[in-house]
Structure formats: structure tokens, C-alpha cells
CSV table of C-alpha atoms in Angstrom, one decimal:
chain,number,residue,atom,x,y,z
A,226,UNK,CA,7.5,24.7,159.7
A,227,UNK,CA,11.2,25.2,159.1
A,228,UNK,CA,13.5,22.7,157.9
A,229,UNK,CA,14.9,22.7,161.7
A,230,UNK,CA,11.4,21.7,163.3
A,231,UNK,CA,11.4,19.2,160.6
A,232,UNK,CA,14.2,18.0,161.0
A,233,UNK,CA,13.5,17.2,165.3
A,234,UNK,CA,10.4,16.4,164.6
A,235,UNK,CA,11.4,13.7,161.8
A,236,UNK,CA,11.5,9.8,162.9
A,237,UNK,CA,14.9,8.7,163.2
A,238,UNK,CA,15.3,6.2,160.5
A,239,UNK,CA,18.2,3.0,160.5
A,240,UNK,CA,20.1,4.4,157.8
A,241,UNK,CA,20.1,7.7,160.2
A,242,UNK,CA,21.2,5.5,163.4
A,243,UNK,CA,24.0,4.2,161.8
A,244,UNK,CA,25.2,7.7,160.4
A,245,UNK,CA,24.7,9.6,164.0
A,246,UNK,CA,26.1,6.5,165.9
A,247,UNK,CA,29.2,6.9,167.6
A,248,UNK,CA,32.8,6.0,165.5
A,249,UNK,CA,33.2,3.2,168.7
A,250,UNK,CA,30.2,1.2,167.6
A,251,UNK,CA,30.6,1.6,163.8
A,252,UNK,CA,33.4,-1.1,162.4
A,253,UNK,CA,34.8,-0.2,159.4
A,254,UNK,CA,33.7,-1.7,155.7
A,255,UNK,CA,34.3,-5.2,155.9
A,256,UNK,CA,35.0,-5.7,159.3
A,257,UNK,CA,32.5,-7.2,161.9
A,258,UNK,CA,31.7,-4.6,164.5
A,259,UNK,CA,31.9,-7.2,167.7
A,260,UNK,CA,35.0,-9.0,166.3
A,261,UNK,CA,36.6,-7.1,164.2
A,262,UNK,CA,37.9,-10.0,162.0
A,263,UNK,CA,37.7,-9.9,158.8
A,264,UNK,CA,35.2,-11.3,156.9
A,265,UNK,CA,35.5,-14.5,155.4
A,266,UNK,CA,34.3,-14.5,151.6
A,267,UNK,CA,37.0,-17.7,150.6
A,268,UNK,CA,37.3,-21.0,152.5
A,269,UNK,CA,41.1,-20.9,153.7
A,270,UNK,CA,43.2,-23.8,153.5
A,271,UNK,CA,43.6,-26.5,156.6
A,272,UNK,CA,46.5,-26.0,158.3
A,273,UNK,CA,47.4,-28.8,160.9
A,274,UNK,CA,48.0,-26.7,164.4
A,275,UNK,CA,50.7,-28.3,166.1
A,276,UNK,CA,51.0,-28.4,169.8
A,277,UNK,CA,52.7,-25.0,171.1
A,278,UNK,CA,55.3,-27.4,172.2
A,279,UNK,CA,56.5,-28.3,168.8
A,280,UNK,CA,59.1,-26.2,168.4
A,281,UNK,CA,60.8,-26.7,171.4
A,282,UNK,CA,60.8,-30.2,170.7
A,283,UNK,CA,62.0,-29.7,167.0
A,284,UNK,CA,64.8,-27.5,168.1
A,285,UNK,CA,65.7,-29.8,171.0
A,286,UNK,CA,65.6,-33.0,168.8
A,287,UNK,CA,67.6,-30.4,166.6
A,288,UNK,CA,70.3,-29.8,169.1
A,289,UNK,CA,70.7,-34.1,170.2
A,290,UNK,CA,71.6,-34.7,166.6
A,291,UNK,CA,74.0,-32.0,166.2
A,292,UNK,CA,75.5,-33.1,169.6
A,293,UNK,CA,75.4,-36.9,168.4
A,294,UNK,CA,77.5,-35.9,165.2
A,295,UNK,CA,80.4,-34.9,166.4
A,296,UNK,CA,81.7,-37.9,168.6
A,297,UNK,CA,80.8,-39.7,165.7
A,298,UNK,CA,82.8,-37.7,163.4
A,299,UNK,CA,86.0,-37.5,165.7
A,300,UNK,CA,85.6,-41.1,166.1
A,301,UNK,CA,85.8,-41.3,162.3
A,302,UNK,CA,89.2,-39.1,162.1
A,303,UNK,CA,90.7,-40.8,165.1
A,304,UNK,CA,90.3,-45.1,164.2
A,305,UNK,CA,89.8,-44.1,160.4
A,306,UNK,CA,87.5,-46.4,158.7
A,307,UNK,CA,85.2,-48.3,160.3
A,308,UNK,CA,81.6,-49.4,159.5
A,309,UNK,CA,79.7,-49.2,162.2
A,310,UNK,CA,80.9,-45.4,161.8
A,311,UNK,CA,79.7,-45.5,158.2
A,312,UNK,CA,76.3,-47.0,159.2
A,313,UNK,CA,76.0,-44.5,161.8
A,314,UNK,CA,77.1,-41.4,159.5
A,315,UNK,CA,74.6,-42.8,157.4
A,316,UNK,CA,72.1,-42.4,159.7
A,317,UNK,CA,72.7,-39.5,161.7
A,318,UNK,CA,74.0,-37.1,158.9
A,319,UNK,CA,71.0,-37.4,156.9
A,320,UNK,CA,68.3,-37.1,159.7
A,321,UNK,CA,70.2,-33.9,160.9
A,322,UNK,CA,70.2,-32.2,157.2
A,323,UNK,CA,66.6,-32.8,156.5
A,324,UNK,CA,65.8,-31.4,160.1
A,325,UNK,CA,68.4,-28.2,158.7
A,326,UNK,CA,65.9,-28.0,155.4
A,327,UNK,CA,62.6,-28.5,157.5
A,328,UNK,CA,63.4,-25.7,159.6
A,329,UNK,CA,64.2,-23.6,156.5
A,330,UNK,CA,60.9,-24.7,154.7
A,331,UNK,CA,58.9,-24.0,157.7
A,332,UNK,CA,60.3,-20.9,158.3
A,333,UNK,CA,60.9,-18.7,154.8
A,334,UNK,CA,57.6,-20.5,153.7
A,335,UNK,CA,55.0,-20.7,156.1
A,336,UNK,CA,52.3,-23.6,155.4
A,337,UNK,CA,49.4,-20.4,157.0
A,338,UNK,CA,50.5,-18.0,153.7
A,339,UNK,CA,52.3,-20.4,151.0
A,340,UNK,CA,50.4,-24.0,151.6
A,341,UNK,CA,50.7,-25.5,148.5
A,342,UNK,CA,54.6,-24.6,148.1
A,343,UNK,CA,55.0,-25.8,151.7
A,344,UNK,CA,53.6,-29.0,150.8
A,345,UNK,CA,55.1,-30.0,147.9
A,346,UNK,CA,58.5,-28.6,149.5
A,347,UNK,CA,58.5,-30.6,152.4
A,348,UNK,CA,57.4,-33.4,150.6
A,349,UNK,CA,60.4,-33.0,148.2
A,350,UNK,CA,62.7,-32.6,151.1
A,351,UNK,CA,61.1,-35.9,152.3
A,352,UNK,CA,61.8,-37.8,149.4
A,353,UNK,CA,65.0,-36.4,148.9
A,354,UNK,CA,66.1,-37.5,152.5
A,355,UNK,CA,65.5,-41.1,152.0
A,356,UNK,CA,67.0,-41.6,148.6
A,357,UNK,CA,70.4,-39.7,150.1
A,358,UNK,CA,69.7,-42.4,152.6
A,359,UNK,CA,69.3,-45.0,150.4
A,360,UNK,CA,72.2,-43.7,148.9
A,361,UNK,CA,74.6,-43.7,151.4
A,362,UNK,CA,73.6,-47.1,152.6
A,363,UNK,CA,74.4,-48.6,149.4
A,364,UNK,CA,77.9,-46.6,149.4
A,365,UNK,CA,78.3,-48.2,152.8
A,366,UNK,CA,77.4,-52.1,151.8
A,367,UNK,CA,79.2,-52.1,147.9
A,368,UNK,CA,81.1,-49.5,148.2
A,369,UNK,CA,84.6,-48.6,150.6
A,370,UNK,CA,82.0,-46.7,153.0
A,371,UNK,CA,81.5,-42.8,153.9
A,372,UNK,CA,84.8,-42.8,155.7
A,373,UNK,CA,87.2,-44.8,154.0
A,374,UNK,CA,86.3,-42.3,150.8
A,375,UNK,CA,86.5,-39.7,152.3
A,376,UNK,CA,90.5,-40.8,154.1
A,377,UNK,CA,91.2,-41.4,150.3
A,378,UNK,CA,90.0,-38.1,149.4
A,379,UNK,CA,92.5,-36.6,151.8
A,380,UNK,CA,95.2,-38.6,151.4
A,381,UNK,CA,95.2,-38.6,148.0
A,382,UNK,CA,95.7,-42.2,147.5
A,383,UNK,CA,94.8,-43.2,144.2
A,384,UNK,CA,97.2,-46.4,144.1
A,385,UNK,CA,94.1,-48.3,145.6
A,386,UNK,CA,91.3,-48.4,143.8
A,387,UNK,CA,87.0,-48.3,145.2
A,388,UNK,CA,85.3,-51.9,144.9
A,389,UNK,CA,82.8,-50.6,142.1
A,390,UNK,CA,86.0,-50.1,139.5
A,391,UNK,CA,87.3,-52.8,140.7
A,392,UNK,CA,85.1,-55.0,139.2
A,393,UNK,CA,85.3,-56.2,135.8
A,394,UNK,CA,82.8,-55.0,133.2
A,395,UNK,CA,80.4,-57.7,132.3
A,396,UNK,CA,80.6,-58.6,128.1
């Protein structure tokens, strides 16, 4: 017999299949050949899935605070200080600035590639939101208030002096 009678006559073996099969049925090395996804040799991190309406709603919630800021502020320049304009500043400002750094976070590190650094990020900012909070609260119930600093900044009108220098040191 020659080796071309053997080879017809041969039994086709599975290694064999897979080597004559057609390129549309074969998936390449490390691929699965009816889903083409990769393989999964790690566990991946969860990652909460949000609705798909999320970001509209961020982006709208986004766009009320911006809106919401600036009566506020021209209120502040037109009856000068006033504290239910510092309460509200205080408020308002922050909220809109951590939604500013969320939307940063969310976007230049993505929780689906950089989880851990998302986490602790947006943790940070959260932290960091309520002690500027915090903060400006405290400015607002010892202190002048957000506006009335900020008219002295302006007006450059050291004569009078901010309630916390004001007071006398305890001996």
C-alpha cells in the first residue's frame, strides 16, 4: 500500500478532527469556541451594576445644584451677609463639589479596571466632603459666616476684626 491508500484508509482520529475542521468552528487558544469570552482563570472583583439610568440622574442631579448655586450666590453679592445664605452656601457648595470629584473618580478611574483605588478614592472624597462640611458650618455658627469673609476679603477691611481673634486668649 502507499502512504496515500493509507492515509484514506486510516480512521480519522480527534486530534485529526480538530486539525482538518474548519477555522469557523475552531476558537482561538483560550477562547471558548460558542462564546468566545475569555476564559476565566481569576475570580474578578464585584462591581455594583447600577441601573442604566444612573447617569442620567447623576448628571441631572448634577445640573439642579449647579442651577441652585447661582441665585444663591447673586443673592450673597446683592444683600451682602446674611445667614441663611451662609447656611445654604454651606450646603449647596459642598454637595455640588463632591458631585464635581465623583464624576472625576468615576470616570478617569473606573471601579470595572482600578477597584481598589476607586474605593478608597471615593471613600476619601466622602470623608473629605463632610469634614469641609463640618467645617463650613462651624465657620458659619463661631465665625462671621462664608459671606461676610469673603465681603471682607474684597473690601479689604481689616479695621474690623473675625469673632475667633476677637476673643481673648485664656491664661
Amino acid at each position: 500500500m502507499t502512504t496515500r491508500a493509507v492515509f484514506l484508509t486510516s480512521k480519522v482520529t480527534p486530534l485529526s478532527r480538530r486539525m482538518f475542521s474548519s477555522p469557523i468552528s475552531r476558537a482561538p487558544a483560550g477562547l471558548s469556541p460558542t462564546t468566545n469570552s475569555i476564559r476565566q482563570t481569576h475570580p474578578t472583583p464585584s462591581i455594583e451594576h447600577k441601573s442604566k439610568m444612573h447617569g442620567s440622574d447623576h448628571w441631572t442631579y448634577e445640573r439642579y445644584f449647579s442651577i441652585l448655586t447661582i441665585p444663591i450666590l447673586g443673592s450673597a453679592i446683592a444683600f451682602g451677609p446674611v445667614w441663611g445664605l451662609d447656611y445654604a452656601l454651606g450646603v449647596i457648595v459642598p454637595i455640588h463639589v463632591h458631585m464635581g470629584f465623583d464624576t472625576m473618580i468615576q470616570d478617569y478611574v473606573p471601579a470595572r479596571k482600578y477597584a481598589l483605588a476607586n474605593s478608597v478614592l471615593s471613600w476619601a472624597l466622602t470623608v473629605t466632603t463632610g469634614l469641609v462640611a463640618y467645617s463650613i458650618y462651624t465657620f458659619n455658627t463661631v465665625d462671621v459666616g462664608v459671606t461676610a469673609f469673603v465681603q471682607r476679603l474684597w473690601t479689604d477691611d481689616s479695621t474690623t476684626k473675625l469673632r475667633i481673634s476677637e476673643q481673648e486668649p485664656a491664661l
